[in-house]
């Protein structure tokens, strides 16, 4: 173990593992501390959207996630009589090349992430170690750790808390929590299906029954999950009895054909930390926010945090960015997380109506909107508005692209993510049509940003990777502009002339406040 690594990662759940892998792949030395000695064997999160699946592909575990998941082809909202009130169906692939929603088995995902970590140089993973205190000074951080062999002290330049909802790192920061006003107890039941049965339904279902609001969804091959809202007079001990669980799931499946893997009562709530960073200590994932599961975005939001932070920490440590760039993790991620949490709460309130009269009126309105061809009154997935330029592509996810092979003898196109990995992408429409000013700007970027990958749609030369825009998605994003720049997490920074993008990127890395001004203009337009 490096005696003073670049980063100390506290917590080896999905977020900590993703962050540690990204740092290690980028050349940082990493020490990981995890109090548990093995992957938690039971599923918790079950949903991963196409954007995050594409991101974990840059770590090299997308194939393992796909093998441990099944696509969900839609969602149905039904009333107590099983009448479908509204439905959304999606069978096609998203522009990222993956299914829009993927229902996965978290222990398999975590095992794949740890296996990947074991392959990377510069990583020390320490299981059964628990941080009990942490301090910092100008040189970095010092953590007191309980280990199986007794207490010891660890030092690092930065510490990142990925240690969950009860985060000791958040408590050390003294960060309060913003309560977004949702606090409901739910029973979560996970089952395994009979041998040879992979799925009960390939669509998720929300039962909008005032007597018992329920979520039903697959959770990976051969697995299924239900979530049952509890009434005030029900206790955790009562609802987790085997006979009670069998009775609850009997509406959906013959209880004799499944094996109950887990049952637990959770308090669903919406919380966001007021502060995510203090000097060299940063929190992400559940340590920084928690949300109800109605949009399936809890784990996804944490992984997005990791992908937002890792490249910035690398740039700061290499001297390619001002340290103030680390503050943008909260300014960019917190508003997005808060908007997603509020959307999930709004969706939950639609499902969780327990008054029969109000539920009947909700059902009536759903039918009226359906019959009139109106879209359902559901919240949209929030956009990313912070840390991007003031145009209509900044904040969107870059679609997948295929790159012509780097070796002339291999004509098979490959995903650009497999070639570029976790690096910023600078894409020009036509490399041969660039002005001298744009060429000079690109040369400046090449000199100042060690990781940036340069691509073009036409006119490739020795300095560009030729990008195949098979479905026209990237050209549509360019919309006549000279160039487009995407961050390493594939969030589009913006489009424009190459010279203007180079200037804006330098301002961004240098901590210039113009991006907050752009965000204010974007919100005014909305």
Coordinates of C-alpha atoms in Angstrom, one line a residue:
X1 CA 0.0 0.0 0.0
X2 CA 1.3 3.5 -0.9
X3 CA 2.2 5.2 2.3
X4 CA 0.6 8.4 1.1
X5 CA -1.7 7.7 -1.9
X6 CA -3.4 10.3 -4.0
X7 CA -6.9 9.3 -2.7
X8 CA -8.4 7.4 0.2
X9 CA -11.8 5.9 -0.7
X10 CA -14.0 5.1 2.2
X11 CA -16.6 2.5 1.3
X12 CA -16.5 -0.2 -1.4
X13 CA -20.1 -0.3 -2.5
X14 CA -20.9 0.3 -6.2
X15 CA -20.1 4.0 -6.0
X16 CA -16.8 3.6 -4.1
X17 CA -15.8 0.8 -6.5
X18 CA -16.6 2.9 -9.6
X19 CA -14.7 5.9 -8.2
X20 CA -11.7 3.9 -7.2
X21 CA -11.5 2.1 -10.6
X22 CA -11.8 5.4 -12.5
X23 CA -9.0 7.0 -10.4
X24 CA -6.8 3.9 -10.8
X25 CA -7.4 3.7 -14.6
X26 CA -6.3 7.3 -14.8
X27 CA -3.0 6.7 -13.0
X28 CA -3.8 7.7 -9.5
X29 CA -2.7 5.7 -6.4
X30 CA -5.7 4.6 -4.5
X31 CA -6.3 3.1 -1.0
X32 CA -9.8 1.7 -0.4
X33 CA -11.1 1.0 3.1
X34 CA -14.3 -1.1 3.6
X35 CA -15.7 -2.2 6.9
X36 CA -17.4 -5.4 5.6
X37 CA -15.3 -8.3 4.5
X38 CA -17.3 -9.4 1.5
X39 CA -19.9 -8.2 -1.0
X40 CA -23.3 -8.0 0.6
X41 CA -24.9 -11.1 -0.8
X42 CA -28.5 -9.8 -1.1
X43 CA -29.8 -7.4 -3.8
X44 CA -30.5 -3.8 -2.9
X45 CA -30.6 -1.6 -6.0
X46 CA -32.1 -3.3 -9.0
X47 CA -32.3 -0.6 -11.7
X48 CA -29.6 0.8 -14.0
X49 CA -30.4 3.1 -16.8
X50 CA -28.7 3.1 -20.2
X51 CA -26.6 6.1 -19.5
X52 CA -25.0 4.6 -16.4
X53 CA -24.6 1.2 -18.0
X54 CA -22.7 3.0 -20.8
X55 CA -20.6 4.7 -18.1
X56 CA -19.7 1.5 -16.3
X57 CA -18.7 0.1 -19.6
X58 CA -15.8 2.5 -19.5
X59 CA -14.6 0.6 -16.4
X60 CA -14.9 -2.6 -18.3
X61 CA -17.8 -4.3 -16.6
X62 CA -20.8 -3.6 -18.9
X63 CA -20.8 -7.2 -20.2
X64 CA -20.9 -8.5 -16.6
X65 CA -23.8 -6.2 -15.8
X66 CA -25.7 -7.2 -18.9
X67 CA -25.2 -10.9 -18.1
X68 CA -26.6 -10.3 -14.6
X69 CA -29.6 -8.2 -15.8
X70 CA -32.7 -8.2 -18.0
X71 CA -34.1 -5.3 -19.9
X72 CA -37.3 -3.8 -18.7
X73 CA -39.5 -3.1 -21.7
X74 CA -41.8 -0.6 -20.0
X75 CA -43.9 0.3 -17.0
X76 CA -47.6 -0.1 -16.3
X77 CA -49.7 1.8 -13.8
X78 CA -52.7 -0.3 -12.8
X79 CA -55.6 0.3 -10.3
X80 CA -56.9 -2.0 -7.7
X81 CA -58.9 -3.9 -10.3
X82 CA -55.8 -4.5 -12.5
X83 CA -57.0 -2.0 -15.1
X84 CA -54.1 -0.5 -16.9
X85 CA -54.5 3.3 -16.4
X86 CA -51.4 4.3 -18.3
X87 CA -48.4 2.5 -19.7
X88 CA -45.0 3.3 -21.2
X89 CA -43.3 0.7 -23.4
X90 CA -39.8 0.9 -24.8
X91 CA -38.3 -2.1 -26.6
X92 CA -35.8 -0.3 -28.8
X93 CA -32.2 0.5 -27.7
X94 CA -31.3 3.9 -26.4
X95 CA -28.9 6.1 -28.4
X96 CA -26.2 5.0 -26.1
X97 CA -26.5 1.4 -27.5
X98 CA -28.1 -0.1 -24.4
X99 CA -31.6 -0.8 -23.3
X100 CA -33.3 2.2 -21.6
X101 CA -33.9 0.3 -18.3
X102 CA -31.9 -2.7 -17.1
X103 CA -33.0 -4.7 -14.0
X104 CA -29.9 -6.2 -12.5
X105 CA -28.5 -8.2 -9.6
X106 CA -26.4 -5.9 -7.5
X107 CA -24.1 -8.5 -5.8
X108 CA -23.1 -9.7 -9.3
X109 CA -22.3 -6.1 -10.3
X110 CA -20.3 -5.5 -7.2
X111 CA -18.3 -8.7 -7.7
X112 CA -17.5 -7.7 -11.2
X113 CA -16.4 -4.3 -10.0
X114 CA -14.1 -5.8 -7.4
X115 CA -12.6 -8.2 -9.9
X116 CA -11.8 -5.2 -12.1
X117 CA -10.2 -3.4 -9.2
X118 CA -8.0 -6.4 -8.6
X119 CA -6.7 -6.1 -12.1
X120 CA -5.7 -2.4 -11.8
X121 CA -2.2 -1.3 -10.6
X122 CA -2.0 1.3 -7.9
X123 CA -5.0 0.1 -5.9
X124 CA -5.0 -1.3 -2.3
X125 CA -8.3 -2.7 -1.2
X126 CA -8.6 -3.3 2.6
X127 CA -11.6 -5.2 3.8
X128 CA -12.7 -5.4 7.4
X129 CA -11.2 -1.9 8.0
X130 CA -13.4 0.9 9.3
X131 CA -12.6 4.6 9.5
X132 CA -13.4 6.0 12.9
X133 CA -12.1 9.5 12.6
X134 CA -10.6 11.8 9.9
X135 CA -8.7 15.1 9.9
X136 CA -7.1 17.3 7.4
X137 CA -4.4 19.9 6.9
X138 CA -2.8 21.6 4.0
X139 CA -0.9 18.5 3.0
X140 CA -3.9 16.2 2.9
X141 CA -6.0 13.9 5.2
X142 CA -5.2 11.6 8.1
X143 CA -7.7 8.9 9.0
X144 CA -7.8 6.7 12.1
X145 CA -8.8 3.2 11.1
X146 CA -9.8 0.1 13.0
X147 CA -8.4 -3.1 11.4
X148 CA -8.5 -6.8 12.4
X149 CA -4.9 -6.2 13.7
X150 CA -5.7 -3.1 15.7
X151 CA -5.9 0.6 15.0
X152 CA -3.7 2.3 12.5
X153 CA -3.3 5.7 10.8
X154 CA -3.6 6.3 7.0
X155 CA -2.7 9.4 5.1
X156 CA -3.7 10.6 1.6
X157 CA -3.9 13.7 -0.4
X158 CA -7.7 13.5 -0.7
X159 CA -10.4 11.4 1.0
X160 CA -13.7 10.6 -0.7
X161 CA -16.6 9.3 1.4
X162 CA -18.7 6.7 -0.3
X163 CA -19.8 5.2 3.0
X164 CA -23.6 5.3 2.6
X165 CA -26.5 6.9 4.3
X166 CA -25.0 6.7 7.8
X167 CA -21.7 8.2 6.5
X168 CA -19.1 9.0 9.1
X169 CA -17.4 11.2 6.6
X170 CA -20.5 13.4 6.2
X171 CA -20.8 13.6 10.0
X172 CA -17.1 14.7 10.1
X173 CA -17.9 17.4 7.6
X174 CA -20.8 18.5 9.8
X175 CA -23.0 18.6 6.8
X176 CA -26.7 18.9 7.5
X177 CA -29.3 17.3 5.3
X178 CA -32.0 19.1 3.2
X179 CA -35.2 17.1 3.8
X180 CA -37.3 17.1 0.6
X181 CA -40.4 15.9 2.5
X182 CA -40.9 12.2 1.8
X183 CA -40.8 9.7 4.6
X184 CA -42.6 6.4 4.2
X185 CA -42.0 2.8 5.4
X186 CA -42.1 0.1 2.7
X187 CA -41.6 -3.6 2.8
X188 CA -39.1 -4.9 0.2
X189 CA -39.4 -8.6 -0.8
X190 CA -36.9 -10.3 -3.1
X191 CA -37.5 -13.8 -4.5
X192 CA -35.7 -16.2 -6.7
X193 CA -37.8 -18.0 -9.3
X194 CA -38.1 -21.7 -10.0
X195 CA -35.3 -23.4 -12.0
X196 CA -35.5 -22.4 -15.6
X197 CA -37.9 -19.5 -15.0
X198 CA -36.1 -16.2 -15.8
X199 CA -38.9 -13.7 -15.5
X200 CA -42.4 -13.2 -14.2
X201 CA -42.9 -10.1 -16.4
X202 CA -40.6 -8.1 -18.6
X203 CA -42.4 -4.9 -17.6
X204 CA -42.5 -3.1 -14.3
X205 CA -45.9 -2.5 -12.7
X206 CA -47.1 0.0 -10.2
X207 CA -50.3 -1.1 -8.4
X208 CA -52.1 2.1 -7.5
X209 CA -54.4 0.4 -4.9
X210 CA -55.3 2.7 -1.9
X211 CA -55.4 -0.4 0.3
X212 CA -51.9 -1.4 -0.7
X213 CA -49.7 0.6 -3.1
X214 CA -47.2 -1.8 -4.5
X215 CA -44.3 -1.9 -7.0
X216 CA -43.5 -5.1 -8.9
X217 CA -40.4 -5.4 -11.0
X218 CA -37.9 -8.0 -12.2
X219 CA -34.5 -7.8 -10.5
X220 CA -32.2 -9.8 -12.8
X221 CA -32.4 -13.2 -14.4
X222 CA -34.5 -15.6 -12.3
X223 CA -35.3 -12.9 -9.7
X224 CA -38.2 -10.6 -8.8
X225 CA -38.9 -7.8 -6.4
X226 CA -42.0 -6.3 -4.8
X227 CA -42.2 -3.2 -2.6
X228 CA -45.3 -2.8 -0.4
X229 CA -46.2 0.4 1.3
X230 CA -47.0 -0.1 4.9
X231 CA -50.0 1.2 6.9
X232 CA -49.4 3.1 10.1
X233 CA -50.8 0.2 12.2
X234 CA -48.3 -2.4 10.7
X235 CA -45.1 -3.3 12.3
X236 CA -41.9 -4.5 10.7
X237 CA -42.0 -7.7 12.7
X238 CA -45.6 -8.5 11.6
X239 CA -45.1 -7.8 7.8
X240 CA -41.8 -9.8 7.5
X241 CA -43.3 -13.0 8.8
X242 CA -43.2 -15.7 6.0
X243 CA -46.9 -16.3 6.1
X244 CA -47.5 -12.5 5.7
X245 CA -45.1 -12.3 2.8
X246 CA -46.7 -15.3 1.1
X247 CA -50.1 -13.7 1.3
X248 CA -48.9 -10.4 -0.1
X249 CA -47.1 -11.9 -3.2
X250 CA -50.0 -14.4 -3.9
X251 CA -51.7 -11.7 -6.0
X252 CA -48.8 -11.8 -8.3
X253 CA -47.4 -15.3 -8.3
X254 CA -48.0 -18.7 -6.7
X255 CA -45.8 -18.5 -3.5
X256 CA -44.9 -22.2 -3.8
X257 CA -43.1 -21.5 -7.1
X258 CA -40.6 -18.9 -5.6
X259 CA -38.1 -18.8 -2.8
X260 CA -38.0 -15.7 -0.6
X261 CA -34.4 -14.5 -0.6
X262 CA -34.9 -11.4 1.5
X263 CA -37.5 -9.3 3.2
X264 CA -36.8 -6.0 5.0
X265 CA -38.6 -2.8 5.9
X266 CA -37.0 0.4 4.6
X267 CA -37.8 4.0 5.2
X268 CA -38.0 5.7 1.8
X269 CA -37.1 9.4 2.1
X270 CA -35.6 12.2 0.1
X271 CA -32.4 13.9 1.6
X272 CA -29.6 15.9 0.1
X273 CA -26.5 17.0 2.0
X274 CA -26.0 20.7 2.3
X275 CA -22.3 20.5 1.8
X276 CA -20.3 17.9 -0.2
X277 CA -16.8 19.2 0.2
X278 CA -14.5 20.6 2.9
X279 CA -11.0 21.1 1.6
X280 CA -9.5 17.7 0.8
X281 CA -12.6 15.7 1.9
X282 CA -15.5 15.0 -0.4
X283 CA -18.7 12.9 -0.2
X284 CA -20.6 11.3 -3.0
X285 CA -23.4 8.7 -3.5
X286 CA -25.7 7.8 -0.6
X287 CA -23.3 9.7 1.8
X288 CA -24.5 12.9 -0.1
X289 CA -28.1 12.0 -1.0
X290 CA -30.9 9.5 -0.7
X291 CA -34.1 9.2 -2.6
X292 CA -37.2 7.0 -2.9
X293 CA -36.9 4.3 -5.6
X294 CA -39.8 5.3 -7.8
X295 CA -37.6 6.4 -10.7
X296 CA -34.9 3.7 -10.1
X297 CA -32.2 6.4 -9.9
X298 CA -30.6 5.9 -6.4
X299 CA -27.6 3.9 -7.5
X300 CA -27.5 5.6 -10.9
X301 CA -27.1 9.0 -9.2
X302 CA -24.3 7.8 -7.1
X303 CA -22.4 6.4 -10.0
X304 CA -22.9 9.7 -11.9
X305 CA -21.3 11.4 -8.9
X306 CA -18.3 9.1 -9.2
X307 CA -17.9 9.8 -12.9
X308 CA -18.3 13.5 -12.3
X309 CA -15.6 13.7 -9.6
X310 CA -12.9 11.3 -10.7
X311 CA -11.6 13.1 -13.8
X312 CA -11.7 16.4 -12.0
X313 CA -9.5 15.1 -9.2
X314 CA -7.1 13.7 -11.7
X315 CA -6.9 17.0 -13.5
X316 CA -6.3 18.9 -10.3
X317 CA -3.6 16.5 -9.2
X318 CA -1.9 16.8 -12.6
X319 CA -2.0 20.5 -12.4
X320 CA -4.3 20.8 -15.4
X321 CA -7.2 22.4 -13.5
X322 CA -7.6 24.8 -10.6
X323 CA -8.6 23.1 -7.3
X324 CA -11.9 25.0 -7.3
X325 CA -13.0 22.6 -10.0
X326 CA -13.7 20.1 -7.2
X327 CA -16.4 22.5 -5.9
X328 CA -18.3 21.9 -9.2
X329 CA -19.1 18.3 -8.1
X330 CA -21.7 19.7 -5.7
X331 CA -22.8 22.7 -7.9
X332 CA -23.4 20.3 -10.8
X333 CA -24.6 17.1 -9.1
X334 CA -26.6 18.4 -6.2
X335 CA -29.2 20.3 -8.4
X336 CA -29.6 17.3 -10.6
X337 CA -30.0 14.9 -7.7
X338 CA -32.4 17.2 -6.0
X339 CA -34.5 17.5 -9.2
X340 CA -34.5 13.7 -9.6
X341 CA -35.5 13.2 -6.0
X342 CA -38.3 15.7 -6.3
X343 CA -39.5 13.9 -9.5
X344 CA -39.4 10.5 -7.7
X345 CA -41.3 12.0 -4.8
X346 CA -43.9 13.4 -7.2
X347 CA -44.3 10.0 -8.8
X348 CA -44.5 8.3 -5.4
X349 CA -47.3 10.6 -4.4
X350 CA -49.3 9.5 -7.4
X351 CA -48.8 5.9 -6.5
X352 CA -49.2 6.3 -2.8
X353 CA -52.7 7.7 -2.5
X354 CA -54.4 5.8 0.3
X355 CA -57.7 7.7 0.4
X356 CA -60.3 5.7 -1.7
X357 CA -62.1 8.9 -3.0
X358 CA -58.8 10.6 -4.0
X359 CA -57.6 7.4 -5.6
X360 CA -60.9 7.1 -7.6
X361 CA -60.5 10.7 -8.8
X362 CA -56.9 10.0 -9.8
X363 CA -58.0 6.9 -11.8
X364 CA -60.7 8.9 -13.5
X365 CA -58.3 11.6 -14.6
X366 CA -55.9 9.0 -15.9
X367 CA -58.7 7.5 -18.0
X368 CA -59.7 10.9 -19.3
X369 CA -56.2 11.8 -20.3
X370 CA -55.6 8.4 -21.9
X371 CA -58.8 8.6 -23.9
X372 CA -58.0 12.2 -25.0
X373 CA -54.5 11.1 -26.1
X374 CA -52.8 13.4 -23.5
X375 CA -49.5 12.4 -22.0
X376 CA -49.7 11.1 -18.5
X377 CA -49.0 13.6 -15.7
X378 CA -45.7 12.2 -14.8
X379 CA -42.5 14.2 -14.1
X380 CA -39.8 14.1 -16.8
X381 CA -36.3 12.9 -16.1
X382 CA -34.5 16.2 -15.2
X383 CA -31.9 17.7 -17.4
X384 CA -28.3 18.5 -16.4
X385 CA -28.2 22.3 -16.4
X386 CA -25.1 23.0 -14.4
X387 CA -21.5 22.9 -15.7
X388 CA -22.4 23.1 -19.3
X389 CA -22.7 25.7 -22.0
X390 CA -25.8 27.7 -22.7
X391 CA -27.1 25.7 -25.7
X392 CA -29.6 22.9 -26.2
X393 CA -27.1 20.1 -26.3
X394 CA -25.0 21.0 -23.2
X395 CA -26.0 18.6 -20.4
X396 CA -27.3 15.9 -22.8
X397 CA -25.6 12.5 -23.0
X398 CA -23.4 11.9 -26.1
X399 CA -24.8 9.1 -28.2
X400 CA -22.6 6.1 -28.9
X401 CA -20.3 6.4 -31.8
X402 CA -18.1 3.9 -33.6
X403 CA -14.6 4.6 -34.5
X404 CA -12.7 3.3 -37.5
X405 CA -10.0 1.0 -36.4
X406 CA -6.7 2.5 -35.5
X407 CA -4.8 -0.3 -37.3
X408 CA -5.3 -0.4 -41.1
X409 CA -5.4 -4.2 -41.0
X410 CA -8.5 -4.3 -38.8
X411 CA -11.6 -2.8 -40.5
X412 CA -14.0 -3.6 -37.7
X413 CA -15.4 -0.4 -36.2
X414 CA -15.3 -0.2 -32.4
X415 CA -17.2 1.9 -29.9
X416 CA -15.4 5.1 -29.2
X417 CA -15.7 4.4 -25.5
X418 CA -13.6 1.3 -26.0
X419 CA -10.9 3.4 -27.7
X420 CA -11.0 6.6 -25.7
X421 CA -12.2 5.3 -22.4
X422 CA -12.8 7.8 -19.6
X423 CA -11.5 10.8 -21.3
X424 CA -13.0 14.0 -22.8
X425 CA -13.9 13.9 -26.4
X426 CA -13.5 16.8 -28.9
X427 CA -15.5 16.0 -32.0
X428 CA -15.3 18.1 -35.2
X429 CA -17.7 17.9 -38.1
X430 CA -15.0 18.2 -40.8
X431 CA -11.3 18.1 -39.9
X432 CA -10.3 19.5 -43.3
X433 CA -12.6 22.5 -43.1
X434 CA -11.2 23.9 -39.9
X435 CA -10.1 27.5 -39.9
X436 CA -6.5 28.3 -38.8
X437 CA -7.9 29.8 -35.7
X438 CA -9.7 26.6 -34.9
X439 CA -6.6 24.5 -35.7
X440 CA -4.5 26.7 -33.3
X441 CA -7.2 26.3 -30.6
X442 CA -7.1 22.5 -31.0
X443 CA -3.3 22.5 -30.9
X444 CA -3.5 24.4 -27.6
X445 CA -5.9 21.9 -26.2
X446 CA -3.6 19.0 -27.2
X447 CA -0.8 20.8 -25.3
X448 CA -2.7 21.6 -22.2
X449 CA -5.0 18.6 -21.7
X450 CA -3.2 15.3 -21.6
X451 CA -6.2 13.1 -21.9
X452 CA -8.4 14.7 -24.5
X453 CA -9.3 12.5 -27.5
X454 CA -9.9 14.2 -30.9
X455 CA -12.4 12.8 -33.3
X456 CA -14.0 13.9 -36.6
X457 CA -17.0 12.8 -38.7
X458 CA -15.3 13.5 -42.0
X459 CA -11.8 14.5 -43.2
X460 CA -9.8 12.4 -40.7
X461 CA -6.1 13.0 -40.6
X462 CA -3.3 11.6 -38.5
X463 CA -4.4 13.7 -35.5
X464 CA -8.1 12.6 -35.5
X465 CA -9.9 9.3 -34.9
X466 CA -12.6 8.9 -37.6
X467 CA -16.0 8.6 -35.9
X468 CA -18.8 6.7 -37.6
X469 CA -22.1 8.4 -36.8
X470 CA -24.2 5.5 -38.0
X471 CA -27.6 6.9 -36.9
X472 CA -26.9 10.6 -37.4
X473 CA -27.3 11.4 -33.7
X474 CA -24.0 13.2 -33.3
X475 CA -24.4 15.2 -36.5
X476 CA -27.9 16.2 -35.3
X477 CA -26.3 17.5 -32.0
X478 CA -23.7 19.5 -34.0
X479 CA -26.6 21.1 -36.0
X480 CA -24.2 22.9 -38.3
X481 CA -21.6 23.8 -35.6
X482 CA -17.9 23.2 -36.2
X483 CA -17.3 21.1 -33.0
X484 CA -18.7 19.5 -30.0
X485 CA -17.0 18.7 -26.6
X486 CA -18.1 16.0 -24.2
X487 CA -16.7 15.5 -20.7
X488 CA -15.2 12.1 -19.7
X489 CA -18.6 11.0 -18.4
X490 CA -20.1 11.6 -21.8
X491 CA -22.1 14.6 -20.7
X492 CA -21.9 17.1 -23.5
X493 CA -20.2 20.3 -22.5
X494 CA -21.5 22.2 -25.5
X495 CA -21.0 22.9 -29.2
X496 CA -19.7 25.8 -31.3
X497 CA -16.5 26.7 -33.0
X498 CA -13.4 24.9 -32.0
X499 CA -11.9 28.1 -30.8
X500 CA -14.9 29.1 -28.7
X501 CA -15.1 25.6 -27.1
X502 CA -11.4 25.7 -26.3
X503 CA -11.7 29.0 -24.5
X504 CA -14.8 27.9 -22.6
X505 CA -13.1 24.6 -21.5
X506 CA -10.1 26.5 -20.2
X507 CA -12.4 28.8 -18.3
X508 CA -14.2 25.8 -16.9
X509 CA -11.0 24.1 -15.7
X510 CA -9.8 27.4 -14.3
X511 CA -12.9 27.9 -12.1
X512 CA -14.4 30.8 -14.1
X513 CA -18.0 31.6 -12.9
X514 CA -19.4 32.0 -16.4
X515 CA -20.9 28.5 -16.3
X516 CA -23.2 29.5 -13.4
X517 CA -24.3 32.5 -15.4
X518 CA -25.1 30.2 -18.3
X519 CA -27.1 28.0 -16.1
X520 CA -29.2 30.9 -14.9
X521 CA -29.9 31.8 -18.5
X522 CA -30.9 28.2 -19.3
X523 CA -33.3 28.1 -16.4
X524 CA -34.8 31.4 -17.4
X525 CA -35.4 30.0 -20.9
X526 CA -37.1 26.9 -19.4

